[in-house]
Short mmCIF file of C-alpha atoms in Angstrom, two decimals:
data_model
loop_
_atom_site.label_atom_id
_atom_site.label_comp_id
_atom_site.label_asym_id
_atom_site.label_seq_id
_atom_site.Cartn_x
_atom_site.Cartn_y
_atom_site.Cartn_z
CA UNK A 1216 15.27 -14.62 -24.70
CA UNK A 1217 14.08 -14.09 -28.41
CA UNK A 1218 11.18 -14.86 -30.02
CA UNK A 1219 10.17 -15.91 -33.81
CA UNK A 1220 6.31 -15.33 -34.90
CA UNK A 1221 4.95 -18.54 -37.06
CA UNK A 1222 1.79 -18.98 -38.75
CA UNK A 1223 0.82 -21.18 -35.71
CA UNK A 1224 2.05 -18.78 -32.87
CA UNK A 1225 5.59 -18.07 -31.62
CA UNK A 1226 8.95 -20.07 -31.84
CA UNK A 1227 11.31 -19.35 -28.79
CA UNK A 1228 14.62 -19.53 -30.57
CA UNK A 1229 16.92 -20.21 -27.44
CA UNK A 1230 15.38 -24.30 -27.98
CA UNK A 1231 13.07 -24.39 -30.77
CA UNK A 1232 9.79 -24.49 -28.54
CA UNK A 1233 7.05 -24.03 -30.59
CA UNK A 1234 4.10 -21.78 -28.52
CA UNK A 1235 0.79 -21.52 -29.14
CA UNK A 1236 -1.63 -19.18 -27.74
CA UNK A 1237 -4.12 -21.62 -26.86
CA UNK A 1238 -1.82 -24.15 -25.02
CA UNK A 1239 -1.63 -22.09 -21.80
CA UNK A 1240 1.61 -23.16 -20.60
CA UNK A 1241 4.08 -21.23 -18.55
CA UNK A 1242 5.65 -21.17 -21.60
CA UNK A 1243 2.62 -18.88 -23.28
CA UNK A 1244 2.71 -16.56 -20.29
CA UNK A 1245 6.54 -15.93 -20.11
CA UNK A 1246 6.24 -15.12 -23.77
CA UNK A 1247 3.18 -12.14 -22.84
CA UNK A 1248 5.21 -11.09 -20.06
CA UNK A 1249 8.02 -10.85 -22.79
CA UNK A 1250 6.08 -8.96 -24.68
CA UNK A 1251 4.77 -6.97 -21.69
CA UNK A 1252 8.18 -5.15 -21.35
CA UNK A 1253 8.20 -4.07 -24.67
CA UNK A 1254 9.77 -6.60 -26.55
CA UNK A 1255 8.90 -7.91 -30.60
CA UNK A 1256 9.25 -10.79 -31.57
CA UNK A 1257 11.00 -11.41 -35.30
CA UNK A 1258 8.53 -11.34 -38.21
CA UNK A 1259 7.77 -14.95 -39.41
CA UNK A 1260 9.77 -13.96 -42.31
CA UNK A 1261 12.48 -12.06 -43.19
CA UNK A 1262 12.39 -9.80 -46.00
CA UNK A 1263 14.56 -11.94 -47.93
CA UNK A 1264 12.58 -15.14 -46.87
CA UNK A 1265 9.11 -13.57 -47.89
CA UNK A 1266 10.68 -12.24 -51.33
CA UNK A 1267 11.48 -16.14 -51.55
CA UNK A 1268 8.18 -17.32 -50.49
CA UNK A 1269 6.47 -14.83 -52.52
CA UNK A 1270 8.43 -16.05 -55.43
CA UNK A 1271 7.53 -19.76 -54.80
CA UNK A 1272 3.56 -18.86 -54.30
CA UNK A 1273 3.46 -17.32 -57.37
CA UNK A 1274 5.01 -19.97 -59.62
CA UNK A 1275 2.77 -22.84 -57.30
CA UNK A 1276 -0.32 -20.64 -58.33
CA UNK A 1277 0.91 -20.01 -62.22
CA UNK A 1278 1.23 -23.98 -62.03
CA UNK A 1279 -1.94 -24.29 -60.79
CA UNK A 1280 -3.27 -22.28 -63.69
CA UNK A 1281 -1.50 -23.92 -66.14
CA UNK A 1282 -2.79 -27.81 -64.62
CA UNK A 1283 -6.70 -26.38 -64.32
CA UNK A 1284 -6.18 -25.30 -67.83
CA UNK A 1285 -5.02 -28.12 -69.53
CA UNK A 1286 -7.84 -30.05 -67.63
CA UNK A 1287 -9.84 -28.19 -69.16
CA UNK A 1288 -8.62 -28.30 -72.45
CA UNK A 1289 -8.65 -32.06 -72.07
CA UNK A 1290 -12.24 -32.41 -70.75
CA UNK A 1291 -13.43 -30.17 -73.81
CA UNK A 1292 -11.59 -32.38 -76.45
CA UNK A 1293 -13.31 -35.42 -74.30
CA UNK A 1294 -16.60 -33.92 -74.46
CA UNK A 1295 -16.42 -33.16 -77.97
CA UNK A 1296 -16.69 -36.48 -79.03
CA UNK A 1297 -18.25 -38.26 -76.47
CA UNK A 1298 -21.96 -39.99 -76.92
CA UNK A 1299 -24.68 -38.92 -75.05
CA UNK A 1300 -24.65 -43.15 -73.49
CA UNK A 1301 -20.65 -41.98 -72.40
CA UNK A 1302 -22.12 -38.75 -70.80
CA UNK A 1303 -24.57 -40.61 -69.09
CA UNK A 1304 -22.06 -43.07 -67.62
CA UNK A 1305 -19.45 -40.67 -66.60
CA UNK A 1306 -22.02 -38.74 -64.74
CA UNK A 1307 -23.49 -41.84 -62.84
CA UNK A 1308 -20.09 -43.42 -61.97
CA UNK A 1309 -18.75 -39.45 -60.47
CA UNK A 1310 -21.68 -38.69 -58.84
CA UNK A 1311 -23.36 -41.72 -57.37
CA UNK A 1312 -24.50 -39.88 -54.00
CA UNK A 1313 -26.12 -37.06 -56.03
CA UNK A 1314 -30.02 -37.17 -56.30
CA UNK A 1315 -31.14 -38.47 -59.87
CA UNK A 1316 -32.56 -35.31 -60.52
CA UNK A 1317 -29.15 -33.35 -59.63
CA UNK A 1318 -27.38 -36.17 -62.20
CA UNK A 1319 -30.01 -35.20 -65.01
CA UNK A 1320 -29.01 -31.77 -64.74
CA UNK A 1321 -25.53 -32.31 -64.96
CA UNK A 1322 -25.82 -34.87 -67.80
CA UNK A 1323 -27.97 -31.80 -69.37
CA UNK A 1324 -25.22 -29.46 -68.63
CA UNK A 1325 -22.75 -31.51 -70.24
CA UNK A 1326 -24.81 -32.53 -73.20
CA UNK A 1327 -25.58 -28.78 -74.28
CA UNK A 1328 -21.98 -28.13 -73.80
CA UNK A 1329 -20.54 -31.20 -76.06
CA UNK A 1330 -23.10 -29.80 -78.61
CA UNK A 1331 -21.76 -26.61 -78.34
CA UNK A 1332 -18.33 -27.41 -78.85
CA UNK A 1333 -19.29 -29.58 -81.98
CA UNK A 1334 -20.48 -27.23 -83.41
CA UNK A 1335 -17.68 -24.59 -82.68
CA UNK A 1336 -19.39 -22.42 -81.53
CA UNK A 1337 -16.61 -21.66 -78.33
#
């Protein structure tokens, strides 16, 4: 019998059952006894898989950068020209559950920061 570590527990590979440690099943207990004899189980991923995975977390998290940035860039051209009335609104309609004196200090926030960028100073 082989075993597979996953994020989750072990996989036993001769069916596919997924083990958790937790579960306390025969299964759990044939897999310590397993291990007991001086057996390893396979890495969750092979080198070749975590190169992969690797590979994929790092573009997901460049992505990520890229999407927070542009946000950004968007929200400062929005803010730029927005009233202190459209301020005002946007902060009551995003935060309704926040205290009124929470919502004043974000609308404050915001308004120092649409001055700023009109005047170019960033």
């Amino acid at each position: 019998m082989a075993y597979k570590l996953t994020s989750q527990g072990v996989k036993r590979l001769a069916d596919g059952t997924f083990i958790t440690a937790n579960n306390g099943t025969s299964e759990w207990y044939e897999y310590q006894a397993w291990l007991a004899l001086g057996n390893t189980p396979e890495p969750e991923y092979t080198p070749e898989e975590q190169a992969v995975k690797d590979a994929a977390d790092a573009e997901a998290a460049a992505q990520a950068t890229l999407s927070a940035a542009a946000k950004a860039d968007a929200l400062f051209n929005t803010l730029k020209g927005a009233t202190d009335a459209q301020i005002n609104t946007y902060v009551n309609n995003q935060f309704p559950a926040f205290s009124a004196q929470q919502r004043a200090t974000i609308k404050l926030l915001l308004m120092v920061a649409a001055l700023t960028l009109r005047k170019g100073v960033v």
